[in-house]
GROMACS .gro file of C-alpha atoms in nm:
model
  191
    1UNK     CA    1   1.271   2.592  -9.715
    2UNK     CA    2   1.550   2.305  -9.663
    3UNK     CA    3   1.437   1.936  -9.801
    4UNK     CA    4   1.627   1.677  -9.693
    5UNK     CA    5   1.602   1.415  -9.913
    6UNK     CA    6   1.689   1.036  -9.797
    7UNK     CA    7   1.731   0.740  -9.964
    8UNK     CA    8   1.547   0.433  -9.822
    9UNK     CA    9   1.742   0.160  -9.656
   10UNK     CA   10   1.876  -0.138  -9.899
   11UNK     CA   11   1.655  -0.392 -10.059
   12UNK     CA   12   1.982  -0.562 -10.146
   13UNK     CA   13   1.800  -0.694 -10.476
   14UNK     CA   14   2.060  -0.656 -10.778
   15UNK     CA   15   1.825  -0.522 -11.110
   16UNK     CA   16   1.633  -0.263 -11.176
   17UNK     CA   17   1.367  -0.200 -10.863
   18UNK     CA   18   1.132   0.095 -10.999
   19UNK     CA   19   0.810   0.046 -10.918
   20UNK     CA   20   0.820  -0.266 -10.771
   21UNK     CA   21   0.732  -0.305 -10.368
   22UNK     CA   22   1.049  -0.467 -10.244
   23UNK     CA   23   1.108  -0.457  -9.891
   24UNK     CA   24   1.396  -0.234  -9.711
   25UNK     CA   25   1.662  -0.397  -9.478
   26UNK     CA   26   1.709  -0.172  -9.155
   27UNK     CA   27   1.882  -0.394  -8.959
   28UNK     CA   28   2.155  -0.164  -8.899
   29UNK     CA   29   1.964   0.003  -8.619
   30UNK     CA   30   2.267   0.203  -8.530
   31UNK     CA   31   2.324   0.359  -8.887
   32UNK     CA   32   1.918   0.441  -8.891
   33UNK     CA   33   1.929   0.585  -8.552
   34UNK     CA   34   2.243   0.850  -8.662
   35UNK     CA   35   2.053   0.880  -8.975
   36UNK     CA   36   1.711   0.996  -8.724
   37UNK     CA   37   1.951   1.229  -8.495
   38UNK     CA   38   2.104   1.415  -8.763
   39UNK     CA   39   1.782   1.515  -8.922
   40UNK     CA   40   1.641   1.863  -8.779
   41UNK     CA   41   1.369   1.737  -8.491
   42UNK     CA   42   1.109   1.952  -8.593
   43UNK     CA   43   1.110   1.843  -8.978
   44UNK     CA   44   0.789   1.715  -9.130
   45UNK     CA   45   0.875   1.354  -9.279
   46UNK     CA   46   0.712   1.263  -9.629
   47UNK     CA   47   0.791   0.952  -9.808
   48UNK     CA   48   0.684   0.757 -10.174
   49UNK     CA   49   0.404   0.497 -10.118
   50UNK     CA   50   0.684   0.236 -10.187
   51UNK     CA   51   0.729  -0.004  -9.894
   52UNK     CA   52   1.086   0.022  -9.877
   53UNK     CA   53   1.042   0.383  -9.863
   54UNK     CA   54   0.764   0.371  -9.623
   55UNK     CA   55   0.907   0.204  -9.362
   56UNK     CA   56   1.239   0.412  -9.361
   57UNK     CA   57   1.030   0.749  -9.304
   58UNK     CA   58   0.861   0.556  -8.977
   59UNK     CA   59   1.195   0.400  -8.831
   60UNK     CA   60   1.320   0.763  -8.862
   61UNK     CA   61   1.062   0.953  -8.789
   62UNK     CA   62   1.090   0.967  -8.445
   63UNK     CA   63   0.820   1.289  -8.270
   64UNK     CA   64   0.804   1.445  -8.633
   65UNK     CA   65   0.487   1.493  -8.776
   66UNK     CA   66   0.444   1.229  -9.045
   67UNK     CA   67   0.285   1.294  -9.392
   68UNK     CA   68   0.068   1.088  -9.623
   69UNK     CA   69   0.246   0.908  -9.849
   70UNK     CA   70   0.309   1.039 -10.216
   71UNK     CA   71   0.308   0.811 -10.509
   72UNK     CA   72   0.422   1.087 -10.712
   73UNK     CA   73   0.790   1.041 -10.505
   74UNK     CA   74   0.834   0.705 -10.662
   75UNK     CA   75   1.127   0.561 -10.851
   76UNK     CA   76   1.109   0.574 -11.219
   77UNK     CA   77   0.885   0.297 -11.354
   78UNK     CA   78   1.105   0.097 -11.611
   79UNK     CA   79   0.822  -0.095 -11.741
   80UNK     CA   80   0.941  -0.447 -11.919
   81UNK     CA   81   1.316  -0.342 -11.734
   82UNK     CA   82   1.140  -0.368 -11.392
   83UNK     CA   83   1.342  -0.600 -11.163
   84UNK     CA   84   1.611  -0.689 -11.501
   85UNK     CA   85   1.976  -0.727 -11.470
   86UNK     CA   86   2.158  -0.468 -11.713
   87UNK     CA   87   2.297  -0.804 -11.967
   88UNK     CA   88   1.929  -0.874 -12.005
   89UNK     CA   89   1.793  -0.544 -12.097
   90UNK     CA   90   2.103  -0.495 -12.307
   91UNK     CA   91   2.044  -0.802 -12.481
   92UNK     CA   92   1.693  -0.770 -12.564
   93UNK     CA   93   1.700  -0.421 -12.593
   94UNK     CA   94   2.065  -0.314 -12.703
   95UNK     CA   95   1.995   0.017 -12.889
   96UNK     CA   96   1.709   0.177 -12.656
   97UNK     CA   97   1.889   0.095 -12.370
   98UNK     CA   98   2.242   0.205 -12.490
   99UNK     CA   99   2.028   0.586 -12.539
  100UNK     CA  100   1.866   0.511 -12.214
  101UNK     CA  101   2.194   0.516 -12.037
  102UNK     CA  102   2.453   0.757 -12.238
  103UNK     CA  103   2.193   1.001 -12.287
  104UNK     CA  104   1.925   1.017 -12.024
  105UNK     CA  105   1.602   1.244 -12.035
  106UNK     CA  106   1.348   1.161 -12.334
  107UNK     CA  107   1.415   0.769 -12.400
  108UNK     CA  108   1.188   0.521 -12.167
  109UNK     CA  109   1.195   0.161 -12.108
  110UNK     CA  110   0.898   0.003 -12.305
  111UNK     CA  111   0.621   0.058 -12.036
  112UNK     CA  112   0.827   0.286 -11.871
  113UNK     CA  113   0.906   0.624 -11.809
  114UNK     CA  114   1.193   0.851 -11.943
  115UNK     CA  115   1.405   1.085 -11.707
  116UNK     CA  116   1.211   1.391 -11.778
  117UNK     CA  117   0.859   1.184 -11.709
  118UNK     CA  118   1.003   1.128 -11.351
  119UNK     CA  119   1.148   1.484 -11.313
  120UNK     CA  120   0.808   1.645 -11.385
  121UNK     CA  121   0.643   1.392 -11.166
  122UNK     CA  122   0.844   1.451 -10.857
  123UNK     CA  123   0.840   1.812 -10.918
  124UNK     CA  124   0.486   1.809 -10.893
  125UNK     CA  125   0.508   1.637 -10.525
  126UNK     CA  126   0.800   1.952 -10.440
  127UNK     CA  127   0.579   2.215 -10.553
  128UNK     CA  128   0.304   2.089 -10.364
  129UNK     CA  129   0.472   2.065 -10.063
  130UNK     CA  130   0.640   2.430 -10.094
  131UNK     CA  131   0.282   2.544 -10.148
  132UNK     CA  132   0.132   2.397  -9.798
  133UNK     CA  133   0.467   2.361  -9.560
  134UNK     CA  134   0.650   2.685  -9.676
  135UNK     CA  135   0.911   2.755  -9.446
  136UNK     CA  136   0.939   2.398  -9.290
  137UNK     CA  137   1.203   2.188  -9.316
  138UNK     CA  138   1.097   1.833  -9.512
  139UNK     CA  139   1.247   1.529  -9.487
  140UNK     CA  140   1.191   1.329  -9.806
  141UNK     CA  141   1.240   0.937  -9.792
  142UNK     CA  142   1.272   0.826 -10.194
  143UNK     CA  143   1.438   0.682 -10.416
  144UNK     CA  144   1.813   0.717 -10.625
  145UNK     CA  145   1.645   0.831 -10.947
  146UNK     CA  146   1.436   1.039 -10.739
  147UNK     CA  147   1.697   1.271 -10.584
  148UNK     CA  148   1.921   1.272 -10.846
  149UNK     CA  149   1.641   1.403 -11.071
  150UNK     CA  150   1.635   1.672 -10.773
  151UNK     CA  151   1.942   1.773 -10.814
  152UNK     CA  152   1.958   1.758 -11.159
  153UNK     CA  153   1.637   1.981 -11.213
  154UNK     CA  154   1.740   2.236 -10.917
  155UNK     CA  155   2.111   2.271 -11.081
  156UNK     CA  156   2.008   2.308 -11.391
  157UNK     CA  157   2.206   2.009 -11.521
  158UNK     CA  158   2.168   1.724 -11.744
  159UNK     CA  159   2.056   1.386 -11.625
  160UNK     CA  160   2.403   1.286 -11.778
  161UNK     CA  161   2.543   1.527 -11.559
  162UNK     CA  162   2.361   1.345 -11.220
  163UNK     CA  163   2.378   1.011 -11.342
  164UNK     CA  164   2.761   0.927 -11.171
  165UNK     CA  165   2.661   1.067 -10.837
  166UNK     CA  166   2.656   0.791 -10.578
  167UNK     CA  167   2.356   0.819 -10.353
  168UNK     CA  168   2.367   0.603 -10.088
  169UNK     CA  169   2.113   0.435  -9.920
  170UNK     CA  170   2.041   0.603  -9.603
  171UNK     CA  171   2.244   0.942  -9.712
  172UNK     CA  172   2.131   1.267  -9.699
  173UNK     CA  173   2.106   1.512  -9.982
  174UNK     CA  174   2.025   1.912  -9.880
  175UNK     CA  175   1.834   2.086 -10.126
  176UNK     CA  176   1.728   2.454 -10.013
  177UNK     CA  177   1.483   2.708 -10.165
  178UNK     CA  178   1.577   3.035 -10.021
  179UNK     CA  179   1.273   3.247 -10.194
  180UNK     CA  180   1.445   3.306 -10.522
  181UNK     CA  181   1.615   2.954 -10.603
  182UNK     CA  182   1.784   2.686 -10.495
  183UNK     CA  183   2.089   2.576 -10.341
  184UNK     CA  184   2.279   2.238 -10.297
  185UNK     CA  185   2.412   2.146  -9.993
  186UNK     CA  186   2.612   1.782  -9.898
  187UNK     CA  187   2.496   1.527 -10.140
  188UNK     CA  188   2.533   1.157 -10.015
  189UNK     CA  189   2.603   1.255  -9.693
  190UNK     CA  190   2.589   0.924  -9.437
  191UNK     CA  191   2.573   1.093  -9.099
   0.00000   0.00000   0.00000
């Protein structure tokens, strides 16, 4: 079962965007429609409930059967970080959010979630879609934290590891289950 997981088009807003319901900027018609072609035309398309990520899964979802959205494919909620510049959240909280960053996986934002929160949560949304589309191909519109928590979790890596991957918006990442586990295909790849 391949998921191809992409990340939703740019809200071009510099701070933290979690849970917040910013708006994605797919203006770039040509880079969304390479994006659409590239993707295997019989996929199912899922995406968070997360305008920005909502509105990339219907400007590439062409004749592919769209799916409800999942809020469980969100990005991580950071709480009292949400829509903070990294001085800020430094400033007012330098300690937690030193641990947040050198050593991801148990430490949250107040009000937040840690790493691990958001891994088990988006697990939750992979399982259930392995259970009731095995054998499809899924195209997954979410977030940065999102599929780098994928690929951390399905490599069996740290979130330390993950953390200096660039994903893109509007790249690709391959994930595939073949039965028995998983395997990593291009990451960040901008057809």
């Amino acid at each position: 079962m391949r998921f191809f997981w992409v990340r939703h088009g740019p809200t071009h807003y510099k701070g933290l965007v979690g849970w917040s319901d910013l708006p994605a900027d797919l203006s770039d018609t040509d880079q969304v429609g390479r994006l659409s072609h590239y993707l295997p035309s019989d996929a199912l398309v899922i995406s968070s409930d997360l305008v920005r990520s909502v509105t990339t899964a219907d400007a590439i979802a062409g004749t592919r059967q769209r799916l409800p959205h999942d809020p469980d494919l969100r990005e991580m909620n950071f709480g009292e970080w949400e829509l903070k510049r990294s001085p800020e959240v430094s400033q007012t909280h330098p300690e937690l959010s030193r641990a947040f960053w050198s050593e991801p996986g148990h430490h949250a934002a107040p009000g937040g979630e840690s790493w691990f929160d958001m891994t088990a949560r988006t697990g939750r949304a992979v399982d259930r879609l392995m259970q009731a589309h095995r054998g499809r191909d899924v195209v997954v519109v979410a977030h940065f934290g999102v599929i780098l928590a994928r690929v951390a979790d399905h490599t069996g890596k740290l979130p330390k590891q993950v953390l200096g991957q660039k994903i893109d918006n509007l790249s690709v990442t391959e994930l595939t289950f073949d039965g028995t586990g998983w395997e990593v295909g291009a990451i960040n790849h901008c057809p």
